[in-house]
Coordinates of C-alpha atoms and ligand atoms in Angstrom, one line a residue:
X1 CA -50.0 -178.9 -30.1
X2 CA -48.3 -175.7 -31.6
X3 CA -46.6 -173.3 -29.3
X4 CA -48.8 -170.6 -29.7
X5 CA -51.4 -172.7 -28.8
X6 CA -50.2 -173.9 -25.7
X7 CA -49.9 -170.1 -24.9
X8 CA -53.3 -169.5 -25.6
X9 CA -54.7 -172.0 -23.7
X10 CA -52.4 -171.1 -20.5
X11 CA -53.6 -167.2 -21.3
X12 CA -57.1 -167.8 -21.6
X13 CA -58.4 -171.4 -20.6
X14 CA -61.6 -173.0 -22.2
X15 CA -63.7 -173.6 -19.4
X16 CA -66.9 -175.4 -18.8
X17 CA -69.6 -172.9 -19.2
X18 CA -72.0 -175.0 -16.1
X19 CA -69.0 -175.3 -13.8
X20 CA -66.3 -173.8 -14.5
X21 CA -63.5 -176.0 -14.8
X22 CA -61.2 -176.3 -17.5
X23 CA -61.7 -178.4 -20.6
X24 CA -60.1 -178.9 -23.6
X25 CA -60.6 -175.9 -26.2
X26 CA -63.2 -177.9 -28.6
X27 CA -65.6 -178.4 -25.7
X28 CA -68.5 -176.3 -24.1
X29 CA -69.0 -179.0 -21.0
X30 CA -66.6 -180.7 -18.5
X31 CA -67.4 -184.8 -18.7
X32 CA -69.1 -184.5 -15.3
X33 CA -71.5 -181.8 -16.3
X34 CA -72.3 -183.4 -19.7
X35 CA -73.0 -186.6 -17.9
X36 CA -75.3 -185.1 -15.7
X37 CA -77.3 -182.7 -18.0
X38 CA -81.1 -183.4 -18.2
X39 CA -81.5 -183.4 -21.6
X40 CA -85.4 -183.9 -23.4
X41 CA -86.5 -187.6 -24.3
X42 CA -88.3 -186.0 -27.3
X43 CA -90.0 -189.6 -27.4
X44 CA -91.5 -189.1 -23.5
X45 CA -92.2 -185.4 -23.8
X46 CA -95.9 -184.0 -24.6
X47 CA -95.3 -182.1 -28.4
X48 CA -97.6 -179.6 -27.2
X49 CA -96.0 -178.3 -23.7
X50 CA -92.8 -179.5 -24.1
X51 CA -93.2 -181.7 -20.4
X52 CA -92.7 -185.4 -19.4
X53 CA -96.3 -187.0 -20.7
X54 CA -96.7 -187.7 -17.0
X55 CA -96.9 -184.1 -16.1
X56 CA -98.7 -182.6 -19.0
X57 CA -100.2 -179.4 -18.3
X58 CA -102.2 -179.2 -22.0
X59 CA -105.5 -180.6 -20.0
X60 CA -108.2 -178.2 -19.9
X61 CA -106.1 -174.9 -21.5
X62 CA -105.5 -173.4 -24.2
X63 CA -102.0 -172.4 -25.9
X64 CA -101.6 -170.1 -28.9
X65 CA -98.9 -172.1 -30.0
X66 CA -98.6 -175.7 -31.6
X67 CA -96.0 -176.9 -29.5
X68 CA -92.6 -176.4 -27.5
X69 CA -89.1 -178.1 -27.7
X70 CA -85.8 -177.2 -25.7
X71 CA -82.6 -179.8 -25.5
X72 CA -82.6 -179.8 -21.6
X73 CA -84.9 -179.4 -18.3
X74 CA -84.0 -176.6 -16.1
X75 CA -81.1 -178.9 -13.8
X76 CA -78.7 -177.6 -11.4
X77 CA -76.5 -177.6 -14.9
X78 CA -78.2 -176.3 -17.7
X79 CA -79.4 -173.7 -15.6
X80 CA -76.0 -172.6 -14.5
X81 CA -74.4 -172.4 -18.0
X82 CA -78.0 -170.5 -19.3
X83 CA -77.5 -167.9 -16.2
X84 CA -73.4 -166.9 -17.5
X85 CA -75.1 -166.7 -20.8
X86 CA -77.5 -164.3 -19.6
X87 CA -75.8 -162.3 -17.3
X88 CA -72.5 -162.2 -18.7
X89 CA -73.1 -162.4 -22.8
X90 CA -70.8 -164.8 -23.1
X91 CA -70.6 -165.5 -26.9
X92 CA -69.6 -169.5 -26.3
X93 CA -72.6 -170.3 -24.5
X94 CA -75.0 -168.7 -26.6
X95 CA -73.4 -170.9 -29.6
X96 CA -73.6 -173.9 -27.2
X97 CA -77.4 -173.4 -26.2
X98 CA -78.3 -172.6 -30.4
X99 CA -76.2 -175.7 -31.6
X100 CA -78.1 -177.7 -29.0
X101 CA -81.7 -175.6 -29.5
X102 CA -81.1 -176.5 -33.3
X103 CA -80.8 -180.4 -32.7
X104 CA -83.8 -180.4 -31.1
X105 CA -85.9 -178.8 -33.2
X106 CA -84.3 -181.3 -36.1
X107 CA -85.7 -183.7 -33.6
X108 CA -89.1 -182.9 -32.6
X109 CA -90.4 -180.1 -36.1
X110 CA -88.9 -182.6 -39.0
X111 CA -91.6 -182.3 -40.9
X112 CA -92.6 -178.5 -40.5
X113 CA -91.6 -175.9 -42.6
X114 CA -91.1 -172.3 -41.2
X115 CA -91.2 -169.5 -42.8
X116 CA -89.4 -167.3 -40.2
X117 CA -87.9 -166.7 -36.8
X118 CA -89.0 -164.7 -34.3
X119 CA -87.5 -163.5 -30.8
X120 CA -89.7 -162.5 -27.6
X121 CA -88.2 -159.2 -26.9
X122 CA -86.9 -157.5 -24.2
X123 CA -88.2 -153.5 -23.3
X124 CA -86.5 -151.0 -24.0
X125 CA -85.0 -150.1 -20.7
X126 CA -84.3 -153.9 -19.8
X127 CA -82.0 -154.2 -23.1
X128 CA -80.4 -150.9 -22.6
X129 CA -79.3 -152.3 -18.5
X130 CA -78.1 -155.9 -19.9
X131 CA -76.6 -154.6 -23.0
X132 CA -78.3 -157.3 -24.7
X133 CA -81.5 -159.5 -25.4
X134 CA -80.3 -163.1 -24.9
X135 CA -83.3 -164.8 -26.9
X136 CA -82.3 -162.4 -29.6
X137 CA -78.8 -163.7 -29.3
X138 CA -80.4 -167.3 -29.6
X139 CA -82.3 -166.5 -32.5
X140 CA -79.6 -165.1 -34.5
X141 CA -77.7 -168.5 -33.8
X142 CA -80.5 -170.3 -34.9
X143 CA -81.1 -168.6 -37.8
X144 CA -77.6 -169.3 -38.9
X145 CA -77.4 -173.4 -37.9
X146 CA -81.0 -173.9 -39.9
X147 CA -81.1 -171.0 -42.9
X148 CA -83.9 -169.6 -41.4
X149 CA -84.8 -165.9 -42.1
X150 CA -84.3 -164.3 -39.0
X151 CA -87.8 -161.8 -38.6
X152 CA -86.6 -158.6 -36.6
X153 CA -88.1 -156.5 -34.2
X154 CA -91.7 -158.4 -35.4
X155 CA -92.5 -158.4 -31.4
X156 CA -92.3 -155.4 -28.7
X157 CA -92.5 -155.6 -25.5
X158 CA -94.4 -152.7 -23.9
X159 CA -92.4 -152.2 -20.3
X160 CA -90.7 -154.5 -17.8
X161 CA -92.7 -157.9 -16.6
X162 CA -92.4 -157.9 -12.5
X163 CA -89.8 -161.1 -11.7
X164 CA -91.9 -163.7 -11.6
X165 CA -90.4 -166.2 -9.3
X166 CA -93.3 -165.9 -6.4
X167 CA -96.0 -166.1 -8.4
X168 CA -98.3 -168.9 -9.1
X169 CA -98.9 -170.1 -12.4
X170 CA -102.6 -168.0 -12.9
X171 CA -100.5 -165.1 -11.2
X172 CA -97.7 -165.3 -14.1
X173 CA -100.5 -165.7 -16.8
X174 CA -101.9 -162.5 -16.0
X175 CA -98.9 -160.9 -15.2
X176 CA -97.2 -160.9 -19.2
X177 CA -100.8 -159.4 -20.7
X178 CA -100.9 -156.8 -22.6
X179 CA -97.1 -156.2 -22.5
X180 CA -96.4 -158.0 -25.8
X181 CA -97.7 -156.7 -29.3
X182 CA -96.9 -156.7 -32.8
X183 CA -94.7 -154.0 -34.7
X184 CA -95.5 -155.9 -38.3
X185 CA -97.6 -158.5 -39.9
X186 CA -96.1 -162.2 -40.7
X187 CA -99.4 -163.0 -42.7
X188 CA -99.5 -166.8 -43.3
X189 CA -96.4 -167.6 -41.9
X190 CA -95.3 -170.5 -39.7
X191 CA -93.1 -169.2 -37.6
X192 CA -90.4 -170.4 -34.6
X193 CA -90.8 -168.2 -31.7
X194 CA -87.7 -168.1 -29.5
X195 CA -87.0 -167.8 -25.7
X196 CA -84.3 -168.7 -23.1
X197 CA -86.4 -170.1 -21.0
X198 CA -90.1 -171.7 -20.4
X199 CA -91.4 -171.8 -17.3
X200 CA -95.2 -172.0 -17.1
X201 CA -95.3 -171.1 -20.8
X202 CA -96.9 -167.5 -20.3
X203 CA -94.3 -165.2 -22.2
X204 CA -94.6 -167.8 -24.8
X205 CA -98.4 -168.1 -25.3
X206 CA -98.3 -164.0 -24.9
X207 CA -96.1 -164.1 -28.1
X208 CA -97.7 -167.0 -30.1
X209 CA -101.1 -165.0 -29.4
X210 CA -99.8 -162.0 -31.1
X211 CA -98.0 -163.6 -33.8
X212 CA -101.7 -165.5 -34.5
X213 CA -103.1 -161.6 -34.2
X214 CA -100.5 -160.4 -36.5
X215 CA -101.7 -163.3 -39.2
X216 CA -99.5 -166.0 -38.7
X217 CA -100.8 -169.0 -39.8
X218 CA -98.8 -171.8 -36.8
X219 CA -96.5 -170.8 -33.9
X220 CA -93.8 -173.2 -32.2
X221 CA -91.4 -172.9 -29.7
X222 CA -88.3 -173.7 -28.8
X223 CA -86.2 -172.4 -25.8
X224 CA -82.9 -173.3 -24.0
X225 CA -84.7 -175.1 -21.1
X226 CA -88.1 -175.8 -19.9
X227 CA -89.1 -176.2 -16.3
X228 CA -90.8 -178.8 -14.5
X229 CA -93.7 -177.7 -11.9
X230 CA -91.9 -178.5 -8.7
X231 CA -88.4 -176.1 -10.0
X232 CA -90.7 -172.8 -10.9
X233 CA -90.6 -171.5 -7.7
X234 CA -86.5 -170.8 -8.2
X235 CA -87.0 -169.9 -11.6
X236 CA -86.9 -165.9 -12.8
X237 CA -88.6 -166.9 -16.6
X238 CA -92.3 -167.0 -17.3
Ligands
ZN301 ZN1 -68.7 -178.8 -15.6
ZN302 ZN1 -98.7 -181.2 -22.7

């Protein structure tokens, strides 16, 4: 190792973005957190809702969109290192969460061909208090991994969803509509609609139902992590 980076890494220490501790400078997780990550069996999960088959929620609803994909469930670890990402902007971890976002849409959309990516976006007064939109962040990642045009501002978000942690899944639903709407038309387009996280899918189906509305021809997701039914209750997404 050079000197100057054995000075760096004494300055400023490469730490694992879940925990904490330090890891070498290459790495985004310690060997304990990557161990225990709950990544996606893209063979077990439903294509549609992005859940185990055994706890498939597609039964008797409707989604705008054609399907979801993420590279982890919402652990004690995935979650932590998405929360530093969204609270803190840290660059690192929104690299981490696109590289990984990017393998699994190589995974589960092989044989789809989009035409453009899109963000769900963040009012106007949310952005301007984090200083940032994180599944902007994600998107622009993405965009950069897969050479996908990256569709700005396609999406607007009309004021501030309440936090959705207490409220049941017909609660959230009705919570995210009419907040969402089109700024310009993606006329026959398939596009990849981006989020951090998917809980019960409602900010999601919001988006994919205006992208439909503003002529896209097939919406699919992917976000950092997707929630099972028994973890919503802790979680902040919708
Ligand atoms: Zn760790
Ligand atoms: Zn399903």
């Amino acid at each position: 190792m050079k000197v100057f980076d054995v000075i760096i890494n004494a300055l400023f220490p490469n730490k694992c973005i879940a925990c904490g501790s330090i890891i070498n400078r290459d790495e985004f997780l310690c060997d304990y957190c990557y161990g225990k990550i709950e990544r996606m069996d893209y063979f077990k999960a439903c294509k549609r809702c992005g859940l185990p088959k055994k706890l498939c929620e597609c039964k008797n609803r409707v989604f705008h969109f054609s399907g979801v994909t993420a590279p982890f469930y919402s652990g004690d670890i995935a979650k932590a290192a998405m929360y530093r990402f969204k609270f803190n902007k840290l660059s690192f971890c929104s690299r981490f969460f696109a590289y990984e976002m990017a393998k699994a849409i190589k995974n589960t959309y092989f044989d789809i061909c989009f035409d453009g990516i899109v963000y769900v976006p963040m009012s106007t007064i949310k952005k301007l208090k984090r200083g940032f939109n994180q599944s902007e962040e994600l998107a622009k990642g993405l965009s950069k991994i897969l050479g996908i045009k990256l569709y700005k501002d396609v999406l607007v978000a009309k004021h501030k969803p309440e936090q959705q942690h207490n409220m049941s899944l017909k609660e959230r639903f009705k919570n995210v509509k009419g907040i969402y709407s089109f700024n310009k038309k993606v006329t026959g387009k398939t596009i990849l609609l981006v989020d951090d996280i998917k809980t019960t899918g409602a900010t999601i189906d919001e988006c994919a139902k205006q992208l439909l509305l503003a002529g896209a021809n097939d919406v699919y997701c992917v976000t950092g992590l997707l929630t099972k039914p028994k973890e919503r209750k802790k979680m902040n997404g919708s």
